[in-house]
Coordinates of C-alpha atoms and ligand atoms in Angstrom, one line a residue:
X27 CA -2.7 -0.1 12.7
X28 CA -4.9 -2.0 10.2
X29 CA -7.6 -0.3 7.9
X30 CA -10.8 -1.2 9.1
X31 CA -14.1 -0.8 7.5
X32 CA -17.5 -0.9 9.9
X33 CA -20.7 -1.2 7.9
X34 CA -24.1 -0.2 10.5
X35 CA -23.4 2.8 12.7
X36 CA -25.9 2.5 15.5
X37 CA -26.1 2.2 18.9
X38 CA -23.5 -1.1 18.5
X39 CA -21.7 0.0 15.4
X40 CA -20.5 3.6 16.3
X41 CA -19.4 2.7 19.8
X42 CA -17.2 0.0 17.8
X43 CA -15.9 2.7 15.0
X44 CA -14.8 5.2 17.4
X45 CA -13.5 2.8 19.8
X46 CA -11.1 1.5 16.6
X47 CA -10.2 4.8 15.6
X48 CA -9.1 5.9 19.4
X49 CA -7.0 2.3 19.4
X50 CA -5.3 3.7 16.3
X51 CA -6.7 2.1 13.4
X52 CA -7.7 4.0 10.4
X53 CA -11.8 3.8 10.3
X54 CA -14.0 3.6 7.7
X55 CA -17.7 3.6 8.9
X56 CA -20.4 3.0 6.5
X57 CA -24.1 3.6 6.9
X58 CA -27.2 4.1 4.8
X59 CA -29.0 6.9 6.9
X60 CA -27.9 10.3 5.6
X61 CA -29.3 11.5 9.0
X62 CA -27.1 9.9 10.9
X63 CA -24.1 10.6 8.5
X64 CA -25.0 14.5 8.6
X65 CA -25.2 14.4 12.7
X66 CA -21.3 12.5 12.4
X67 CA -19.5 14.8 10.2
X68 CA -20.6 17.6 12.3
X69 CA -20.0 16.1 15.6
X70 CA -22.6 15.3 17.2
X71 CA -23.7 11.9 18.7
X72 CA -26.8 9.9 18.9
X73 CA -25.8 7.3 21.0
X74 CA -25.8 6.8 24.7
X75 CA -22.5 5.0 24.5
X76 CA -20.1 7.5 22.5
X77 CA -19.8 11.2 23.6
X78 CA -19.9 14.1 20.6
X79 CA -16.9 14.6 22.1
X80 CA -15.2 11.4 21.8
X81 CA -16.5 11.1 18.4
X82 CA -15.1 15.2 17.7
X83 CA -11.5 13.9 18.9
X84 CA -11.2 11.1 16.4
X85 CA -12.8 12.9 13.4
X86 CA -10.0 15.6 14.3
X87 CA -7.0 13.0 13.5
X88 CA -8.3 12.1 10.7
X89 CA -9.2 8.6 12.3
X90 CA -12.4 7.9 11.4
X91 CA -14.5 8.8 7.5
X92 CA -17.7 8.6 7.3
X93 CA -20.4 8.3 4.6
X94 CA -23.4 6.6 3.2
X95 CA -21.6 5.5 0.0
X96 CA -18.4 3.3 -0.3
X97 CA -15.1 4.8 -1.3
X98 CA -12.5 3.9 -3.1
X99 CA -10.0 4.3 0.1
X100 CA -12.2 1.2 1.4
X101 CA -10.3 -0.9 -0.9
X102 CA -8.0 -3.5 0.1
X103 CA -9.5 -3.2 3.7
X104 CA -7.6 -5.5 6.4
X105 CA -10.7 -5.5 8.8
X106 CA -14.4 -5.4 7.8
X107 CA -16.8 -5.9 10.4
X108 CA -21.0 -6.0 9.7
X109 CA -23.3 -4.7 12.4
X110 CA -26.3 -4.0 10.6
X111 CA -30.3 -4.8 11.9
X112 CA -31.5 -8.4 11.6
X113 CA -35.2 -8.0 12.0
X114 CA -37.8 -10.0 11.8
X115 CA -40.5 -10.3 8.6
X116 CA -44.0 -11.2 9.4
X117 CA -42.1 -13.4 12.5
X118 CA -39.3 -15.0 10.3
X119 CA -35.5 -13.4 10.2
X120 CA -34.7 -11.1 8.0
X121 CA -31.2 -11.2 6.8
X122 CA -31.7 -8.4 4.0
X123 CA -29.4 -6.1 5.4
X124 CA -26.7 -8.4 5.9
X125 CA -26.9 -9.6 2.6
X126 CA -26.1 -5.6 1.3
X127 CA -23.5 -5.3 3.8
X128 CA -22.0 -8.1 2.4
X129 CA -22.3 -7.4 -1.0
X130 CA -20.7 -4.0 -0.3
X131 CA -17.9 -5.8 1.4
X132 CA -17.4 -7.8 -1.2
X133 CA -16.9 -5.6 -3.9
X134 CA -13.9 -3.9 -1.7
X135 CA -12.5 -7.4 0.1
X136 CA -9.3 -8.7 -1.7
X137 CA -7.0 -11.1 -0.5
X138 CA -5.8 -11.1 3.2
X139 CA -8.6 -9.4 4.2
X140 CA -11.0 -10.1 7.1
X141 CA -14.5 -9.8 7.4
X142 CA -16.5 -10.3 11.0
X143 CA -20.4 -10.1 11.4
X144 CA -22.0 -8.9 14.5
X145 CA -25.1 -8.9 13.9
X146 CA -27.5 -11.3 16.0
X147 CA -28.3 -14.5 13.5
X148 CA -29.2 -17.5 13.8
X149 CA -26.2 -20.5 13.6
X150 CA -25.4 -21.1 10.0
X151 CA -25.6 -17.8 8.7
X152 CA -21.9 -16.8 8.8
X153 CA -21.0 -20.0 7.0
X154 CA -23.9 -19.4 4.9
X155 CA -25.6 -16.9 3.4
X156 CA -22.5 -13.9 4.2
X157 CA -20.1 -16.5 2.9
X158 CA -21.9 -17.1 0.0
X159 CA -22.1 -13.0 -1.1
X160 CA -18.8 -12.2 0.1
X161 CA -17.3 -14.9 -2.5
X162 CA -19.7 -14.2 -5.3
X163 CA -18.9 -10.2 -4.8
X164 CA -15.5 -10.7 -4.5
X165 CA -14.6 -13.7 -6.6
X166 CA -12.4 -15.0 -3.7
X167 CA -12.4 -18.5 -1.3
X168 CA -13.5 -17.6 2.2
X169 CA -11.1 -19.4 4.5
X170 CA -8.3 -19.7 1.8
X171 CA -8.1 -16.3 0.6
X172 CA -9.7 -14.4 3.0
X173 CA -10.8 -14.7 7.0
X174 CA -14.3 -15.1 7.9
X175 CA -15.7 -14.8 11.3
X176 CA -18.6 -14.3 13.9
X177 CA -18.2 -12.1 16.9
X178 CA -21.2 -10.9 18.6
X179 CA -22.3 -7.9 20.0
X180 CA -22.9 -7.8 23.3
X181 CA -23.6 -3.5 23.9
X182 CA -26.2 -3.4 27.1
X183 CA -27.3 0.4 25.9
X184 CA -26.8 2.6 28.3
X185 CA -25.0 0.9 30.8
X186 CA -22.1 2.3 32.1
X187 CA -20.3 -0.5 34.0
X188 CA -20.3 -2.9 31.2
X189 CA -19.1 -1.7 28.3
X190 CA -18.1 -2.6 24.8
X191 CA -13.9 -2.3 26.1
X192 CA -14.5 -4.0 29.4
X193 CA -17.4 -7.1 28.3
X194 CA -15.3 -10.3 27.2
X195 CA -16.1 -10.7 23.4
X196 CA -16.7 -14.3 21.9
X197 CA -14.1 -14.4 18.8
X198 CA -14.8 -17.4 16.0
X199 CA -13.5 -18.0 12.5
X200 CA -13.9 -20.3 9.7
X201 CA -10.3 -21.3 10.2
X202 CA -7.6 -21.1 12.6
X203 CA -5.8 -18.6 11.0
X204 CA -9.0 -16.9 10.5
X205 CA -9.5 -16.9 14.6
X206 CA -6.0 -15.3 14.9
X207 CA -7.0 -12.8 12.8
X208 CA -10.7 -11.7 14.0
X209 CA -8.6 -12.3 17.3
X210 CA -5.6 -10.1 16.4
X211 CA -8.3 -7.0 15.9
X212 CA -10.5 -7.5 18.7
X213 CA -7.8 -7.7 21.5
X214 CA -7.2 -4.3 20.1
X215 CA -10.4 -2.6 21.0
X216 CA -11.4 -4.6 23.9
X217 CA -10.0 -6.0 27.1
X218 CA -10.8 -10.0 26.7
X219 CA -11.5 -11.9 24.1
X220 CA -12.6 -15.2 24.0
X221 CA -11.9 -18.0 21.4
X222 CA -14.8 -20.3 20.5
X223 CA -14.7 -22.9 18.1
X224 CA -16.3 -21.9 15.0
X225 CA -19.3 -19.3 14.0
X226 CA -22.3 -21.5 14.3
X227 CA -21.3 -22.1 17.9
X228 CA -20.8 -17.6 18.4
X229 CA -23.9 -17.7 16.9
X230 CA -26.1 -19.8 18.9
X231 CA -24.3 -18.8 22.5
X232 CA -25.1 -15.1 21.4
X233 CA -28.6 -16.2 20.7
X234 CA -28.7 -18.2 24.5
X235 CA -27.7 -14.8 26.1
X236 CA -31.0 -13.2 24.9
X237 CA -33.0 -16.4 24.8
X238 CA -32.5 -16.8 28.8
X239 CA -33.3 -13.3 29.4
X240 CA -36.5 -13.4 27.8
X241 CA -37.3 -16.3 29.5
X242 CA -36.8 -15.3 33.0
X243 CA -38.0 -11.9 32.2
X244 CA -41.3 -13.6 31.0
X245 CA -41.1 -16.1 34.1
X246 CA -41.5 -13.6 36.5
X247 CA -44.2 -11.7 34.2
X248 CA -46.1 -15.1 34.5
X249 CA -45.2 -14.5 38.7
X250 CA -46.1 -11.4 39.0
X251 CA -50.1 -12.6 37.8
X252 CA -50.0 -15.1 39.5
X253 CA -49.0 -13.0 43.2
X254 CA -51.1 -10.5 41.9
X255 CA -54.3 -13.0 42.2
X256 CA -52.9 -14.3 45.1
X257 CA -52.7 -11.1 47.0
X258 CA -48.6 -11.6 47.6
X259 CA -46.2 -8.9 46.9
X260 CA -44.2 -9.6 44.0
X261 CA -41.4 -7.3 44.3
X262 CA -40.5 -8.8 48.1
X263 CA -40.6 -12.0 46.7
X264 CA -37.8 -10.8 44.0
X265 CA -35.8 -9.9 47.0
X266 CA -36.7 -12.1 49.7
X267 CA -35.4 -15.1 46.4
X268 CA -32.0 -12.7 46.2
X269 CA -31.2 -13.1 49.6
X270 CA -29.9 -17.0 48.7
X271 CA -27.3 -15.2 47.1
X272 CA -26.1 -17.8 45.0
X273 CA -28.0 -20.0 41.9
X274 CA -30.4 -16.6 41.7
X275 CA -30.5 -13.8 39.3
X276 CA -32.6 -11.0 40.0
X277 CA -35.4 -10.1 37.2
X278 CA -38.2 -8.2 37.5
X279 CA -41.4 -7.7 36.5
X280 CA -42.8 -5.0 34.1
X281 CA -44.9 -3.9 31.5
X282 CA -43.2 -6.4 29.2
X283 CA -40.3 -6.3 26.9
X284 CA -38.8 -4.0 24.5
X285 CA -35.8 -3.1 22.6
X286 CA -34.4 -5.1 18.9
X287 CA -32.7 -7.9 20.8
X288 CA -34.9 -9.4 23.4
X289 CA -38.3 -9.5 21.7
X290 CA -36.1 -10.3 18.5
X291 CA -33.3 -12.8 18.4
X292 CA -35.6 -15.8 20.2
X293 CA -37.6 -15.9 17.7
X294 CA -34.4 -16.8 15.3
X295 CA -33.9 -19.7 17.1
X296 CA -37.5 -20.9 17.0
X297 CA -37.6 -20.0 13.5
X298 CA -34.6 -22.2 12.6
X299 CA -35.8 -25.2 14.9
X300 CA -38.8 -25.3 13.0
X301 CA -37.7 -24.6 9.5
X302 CA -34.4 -26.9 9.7
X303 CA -35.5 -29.4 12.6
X304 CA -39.0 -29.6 12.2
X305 CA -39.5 -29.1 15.8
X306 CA -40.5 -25.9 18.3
X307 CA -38.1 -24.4 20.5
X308 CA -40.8 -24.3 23.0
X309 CA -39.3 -21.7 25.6
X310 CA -38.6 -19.1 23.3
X311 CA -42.1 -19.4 21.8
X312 CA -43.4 -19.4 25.3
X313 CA -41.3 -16.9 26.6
X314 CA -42.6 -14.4 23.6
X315 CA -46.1 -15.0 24.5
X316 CA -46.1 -14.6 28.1
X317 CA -44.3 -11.1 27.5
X318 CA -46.3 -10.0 24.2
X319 CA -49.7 -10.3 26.4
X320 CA -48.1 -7.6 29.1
X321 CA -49.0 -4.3 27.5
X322 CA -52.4 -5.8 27.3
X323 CA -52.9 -6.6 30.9
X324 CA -51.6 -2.9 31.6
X325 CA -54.2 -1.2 29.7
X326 CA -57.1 -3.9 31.3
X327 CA -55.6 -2.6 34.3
X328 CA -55.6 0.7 33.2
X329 CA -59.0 0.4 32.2
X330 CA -60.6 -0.7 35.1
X331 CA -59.0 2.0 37.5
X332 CA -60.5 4.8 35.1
X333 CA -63.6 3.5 34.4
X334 CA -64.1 3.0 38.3
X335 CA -63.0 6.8 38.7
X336 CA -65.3 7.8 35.7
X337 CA -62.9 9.7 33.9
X338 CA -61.2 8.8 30.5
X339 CA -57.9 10.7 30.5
X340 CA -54.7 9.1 31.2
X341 CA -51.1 9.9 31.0
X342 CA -48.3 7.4 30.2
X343 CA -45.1 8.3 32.0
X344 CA -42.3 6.7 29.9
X345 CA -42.7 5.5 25.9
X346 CA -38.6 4.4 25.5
X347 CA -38.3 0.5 25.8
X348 CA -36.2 0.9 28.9
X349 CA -35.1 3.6 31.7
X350 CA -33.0 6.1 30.8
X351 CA -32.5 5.0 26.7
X352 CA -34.0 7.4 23.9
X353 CA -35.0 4.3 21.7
X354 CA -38.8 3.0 21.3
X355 CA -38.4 -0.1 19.3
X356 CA -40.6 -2.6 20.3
X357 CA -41.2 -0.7 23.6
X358 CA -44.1 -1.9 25.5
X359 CA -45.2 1.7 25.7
X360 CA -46.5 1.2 22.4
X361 CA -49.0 -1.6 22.9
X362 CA -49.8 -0.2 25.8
X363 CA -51.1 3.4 24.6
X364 CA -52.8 1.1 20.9
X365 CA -54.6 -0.6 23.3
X366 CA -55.6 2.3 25.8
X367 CA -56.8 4.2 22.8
X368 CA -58.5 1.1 21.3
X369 CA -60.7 1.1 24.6
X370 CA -61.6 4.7 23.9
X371 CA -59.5 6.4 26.3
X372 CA -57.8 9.9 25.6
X373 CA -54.0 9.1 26.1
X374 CA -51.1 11.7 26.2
X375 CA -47.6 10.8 26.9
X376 CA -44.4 12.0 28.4
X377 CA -40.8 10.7 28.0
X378 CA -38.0 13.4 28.1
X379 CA -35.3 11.0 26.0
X380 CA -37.8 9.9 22.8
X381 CA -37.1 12.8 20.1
X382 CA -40.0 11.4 17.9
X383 CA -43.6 9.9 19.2
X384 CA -46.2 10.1 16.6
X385 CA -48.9 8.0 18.3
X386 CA -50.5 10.4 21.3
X387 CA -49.7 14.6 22.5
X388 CA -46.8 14.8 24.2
X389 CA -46.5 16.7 27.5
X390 CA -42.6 18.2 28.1
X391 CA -41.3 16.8 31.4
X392 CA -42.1 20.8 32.7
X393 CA -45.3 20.3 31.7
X394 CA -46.3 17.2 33.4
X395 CA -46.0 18.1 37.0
X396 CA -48.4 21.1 37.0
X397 CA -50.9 18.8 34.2
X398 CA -50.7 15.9 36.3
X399 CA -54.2 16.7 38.4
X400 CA -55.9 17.0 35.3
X401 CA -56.1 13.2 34.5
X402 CA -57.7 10.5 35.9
X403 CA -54.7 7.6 35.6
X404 CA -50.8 8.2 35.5
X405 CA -49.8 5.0 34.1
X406 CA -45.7 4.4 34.8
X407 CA -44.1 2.3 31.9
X408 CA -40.9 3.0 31.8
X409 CA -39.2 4.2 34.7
X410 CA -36.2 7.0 33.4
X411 CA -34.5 8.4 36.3
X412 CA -35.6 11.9 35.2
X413 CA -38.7 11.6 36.7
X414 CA -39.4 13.0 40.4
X415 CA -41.9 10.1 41.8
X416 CA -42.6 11.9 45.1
X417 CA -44.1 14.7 43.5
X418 CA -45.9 12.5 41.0
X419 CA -47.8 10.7 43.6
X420 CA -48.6 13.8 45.6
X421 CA -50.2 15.7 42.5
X422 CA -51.7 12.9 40.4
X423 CA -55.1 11.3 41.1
X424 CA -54.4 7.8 40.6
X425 CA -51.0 6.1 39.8
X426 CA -50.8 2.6 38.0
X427 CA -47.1 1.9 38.6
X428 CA -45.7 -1.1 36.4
X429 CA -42.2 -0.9 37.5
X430 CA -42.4 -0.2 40.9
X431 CA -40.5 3.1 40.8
X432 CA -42.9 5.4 42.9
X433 CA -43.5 5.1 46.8
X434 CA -45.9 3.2 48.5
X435 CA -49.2 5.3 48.5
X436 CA -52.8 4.9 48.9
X437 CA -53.2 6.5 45.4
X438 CA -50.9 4.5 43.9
X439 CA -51.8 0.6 42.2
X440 CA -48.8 -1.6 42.0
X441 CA -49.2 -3.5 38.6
Ligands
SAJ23 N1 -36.8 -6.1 31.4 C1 -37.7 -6.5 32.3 N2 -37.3 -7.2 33.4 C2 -36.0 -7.4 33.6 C3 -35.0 -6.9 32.7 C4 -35.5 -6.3 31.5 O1 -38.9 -6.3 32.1 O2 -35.6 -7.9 34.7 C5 -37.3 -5.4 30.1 C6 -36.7 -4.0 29.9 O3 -37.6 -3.1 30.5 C7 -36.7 -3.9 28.4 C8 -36.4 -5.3 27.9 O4 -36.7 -6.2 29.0 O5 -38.0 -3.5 27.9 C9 -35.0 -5.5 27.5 O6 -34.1 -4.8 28.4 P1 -32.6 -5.3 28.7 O7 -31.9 -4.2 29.3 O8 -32.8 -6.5 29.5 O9 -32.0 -5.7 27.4 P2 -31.4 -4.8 26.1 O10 -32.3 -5.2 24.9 O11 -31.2 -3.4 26.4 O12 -30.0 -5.5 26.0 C10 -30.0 -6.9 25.9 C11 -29.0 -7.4 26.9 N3 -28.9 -8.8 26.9 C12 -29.3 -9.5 27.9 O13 -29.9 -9.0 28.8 C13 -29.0 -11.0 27.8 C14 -27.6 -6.9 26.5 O14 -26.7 -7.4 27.4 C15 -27.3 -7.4 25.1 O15 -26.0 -6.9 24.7 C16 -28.4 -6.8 24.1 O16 -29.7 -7.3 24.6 C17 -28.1 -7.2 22.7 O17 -27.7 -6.4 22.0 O18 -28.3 -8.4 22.5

């Protein structure tokens, strides 16, 4: 059982924490939103992937502490791992928060202890910047007198066949017996790990994952326009391309793409290429564009199909960046309501998993079916399995679907 600190408590860090505590360690989970900290201590979740009562069980034994500030009993801490935001600022990383965490660290790391960032980052910034505060905090030699390493997350939220315990983990160190360490803890809370030869290289593979998602996700964006003009069915042509069953991975087209990783962690990458190499990274600058011009060609679409019905009131079923999630960070949702109310249109919204929506009225998921004859689009961004799709397109006027969730209708516009 080791002592293990986790600094960053969201939907990436708290699934880690609890998953420590149930394999026996001794948890101390650090984060700066009091918020969150209140909803902990008194049990109750906010994250798809850990279940109040999961959480309940190992607050009970006395497994896992948690708090916004750092305690003494953090000291001498075998295991710290980071898993705090890395954002961008006005388009360029924005390592901020990993910089505190690893001051914070620092002050508590002494010798023989191990520290692991999770955080998405561009290569370098293990060996870098987090090296740099961790030794300046602590007064110590990373690699000689404590372990340094990069393992990165790899949470798909909300999904319930890969999870944190069964997703092989990349493991990387500074130094070998800084790779048996991270690995030591790892094969502790999950079922595989797998050894890579240093951070820069956990790094940049982390930052491929996403980088080749957004790419194909914005490929068959740029298909689905393209069909669209052409008069071809998109969606068959997804499936009629699965049926090679091999050398094929089945994306599909939407009303772009949302969440912290996807629209994010490219754009590292670019960053870095031009800053370091003095060259683009030309498909993850593509790849942003193609995607960041969706919501806009949902609300032209949008647009059109009220204006020809003469109305102006439209409802957006779905603000969450992805079916069944509660979290709106960079959903598409977003630019597509700006953009619908930037053309003068009177915009309400429902999505039964977002808690907080400032931008438009919000119609409860009771509400909407009997409201739905009273506007003149449903638009369907984000397809949550709560929704009952038959009985939207039998009571709503016109239906602009943009994830092909609803059934074939003459009253329903594919996107
Ligand atoms: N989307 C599409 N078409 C697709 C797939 C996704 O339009 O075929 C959209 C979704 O609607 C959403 C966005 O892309 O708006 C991102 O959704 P996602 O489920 O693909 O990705 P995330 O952000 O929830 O999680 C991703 C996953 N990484 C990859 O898909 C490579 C997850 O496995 C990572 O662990 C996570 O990023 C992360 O933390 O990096």
């Amino acid at each position: 059982m080791s002592r293990v600190v986790v600094v960053g408590l969201g939907y990436v860090g708290l699934p880690l924490a609890v998953r420590a505590a149930q394999a026996g360690h001794r948890v101390f989970g650090l984060d700066l939103d009091p918020a969150k900290i209140e909803a902990l201590q008194a049990g109750r979740t906010y994250v798809e992937d850990v279940t109040s009562g999961e959480l309940q069980d190992v607050l009970a034994r006395g497994r896992l502490d948690v708090s916004t500030e750092p305690a003494p009993n953090m000291l001498h801490f075998d295991v710290g791992v980071i898993v705090v935001p890395t954002p961008l600022r006005n388009g360029e990383p924005d390592l901020s928060c990993v910089e505190a965490a690893g001051r914070t660290l620092g002050r508590f790391l002494r010798r023989g202890g191990t520290v692991v960032l999770e955080s998405t980052t561009y290569p370098g910034t293990t060996e870098g910047l987090l090296s740099e505060v961790l030794e300046e905090e602590s007064g110590l030699s990373a690699g000689r007198d404590f372990h340094l390493g990069f393992s990165p997350e790899r949470i798909d939220p909300g999904n319930r066949v890969h999870t944190l315990v069964n997703t092989p983990k990349l493991v990387s160190a500074t130094t070998a017996a800084g790779l048996t360490a991270v690995e030591a803890f790892y094969d502790t809370v999950v079922e595989q790990t797998v050894p890579v030869s240093n951070p820069r290289t956990a790094e940049i593979t982390k930052l491929f994952e996403n980088i080749q998602a957004n790419t194909n996700i914005a490929l068959i964006n740029e298909m689905a326009e393209l069909c669209r003009l052409l008069d071809i069915d998109v969606w068959e042509v997804v499936e009629a391309s699965m049926t090679k069953g091999h050398s094929m991975a089945r994306w599909t087209p939407g009303p772009g793409v949302g969440g912290h990783c996807l629209p994010i962690d490219p754009m590292y990458l670019a960053w870095l290429a031009r800053e370091e190499l003095g060259r683009p990274f030309r498909f993850a600058e593509l790849a942003q564009q193609v995607n960041e011009e969706r919501p806009v060609l949902v609300a032209e679409r949008a647009v059109e199909l009220v204006r020809s019905s003469g109305g102006d009131r439209v409802l957006v079923l779905g603000t969450a960046y992805k079916p069944n999630v509660g979290d709106v960070r960079e959903s598409p949702a977003i630019g597509v309501v700006r953009e619908l109310q930037r053309r003068a249109l009177d915009v309400t919204v429902v999505d039964p998993h977002v808690d907080r929506w400032s931008l438009t009225p919000v119609l409860s998921l009771e509400e909407m079916i009997p409201s739905l004859p009273n506007f003149d689009l449903v638009v369907l961004v984000t397809d949550h399995d709560d929704f009952d799709y038959e009985k939207v397109v039998s009571e709503a006027r016109l239906v602009l679907d943009c994830r092909n969730a609803a059934p074939a209708s003459s009253n329903v516009v594919r996107l």
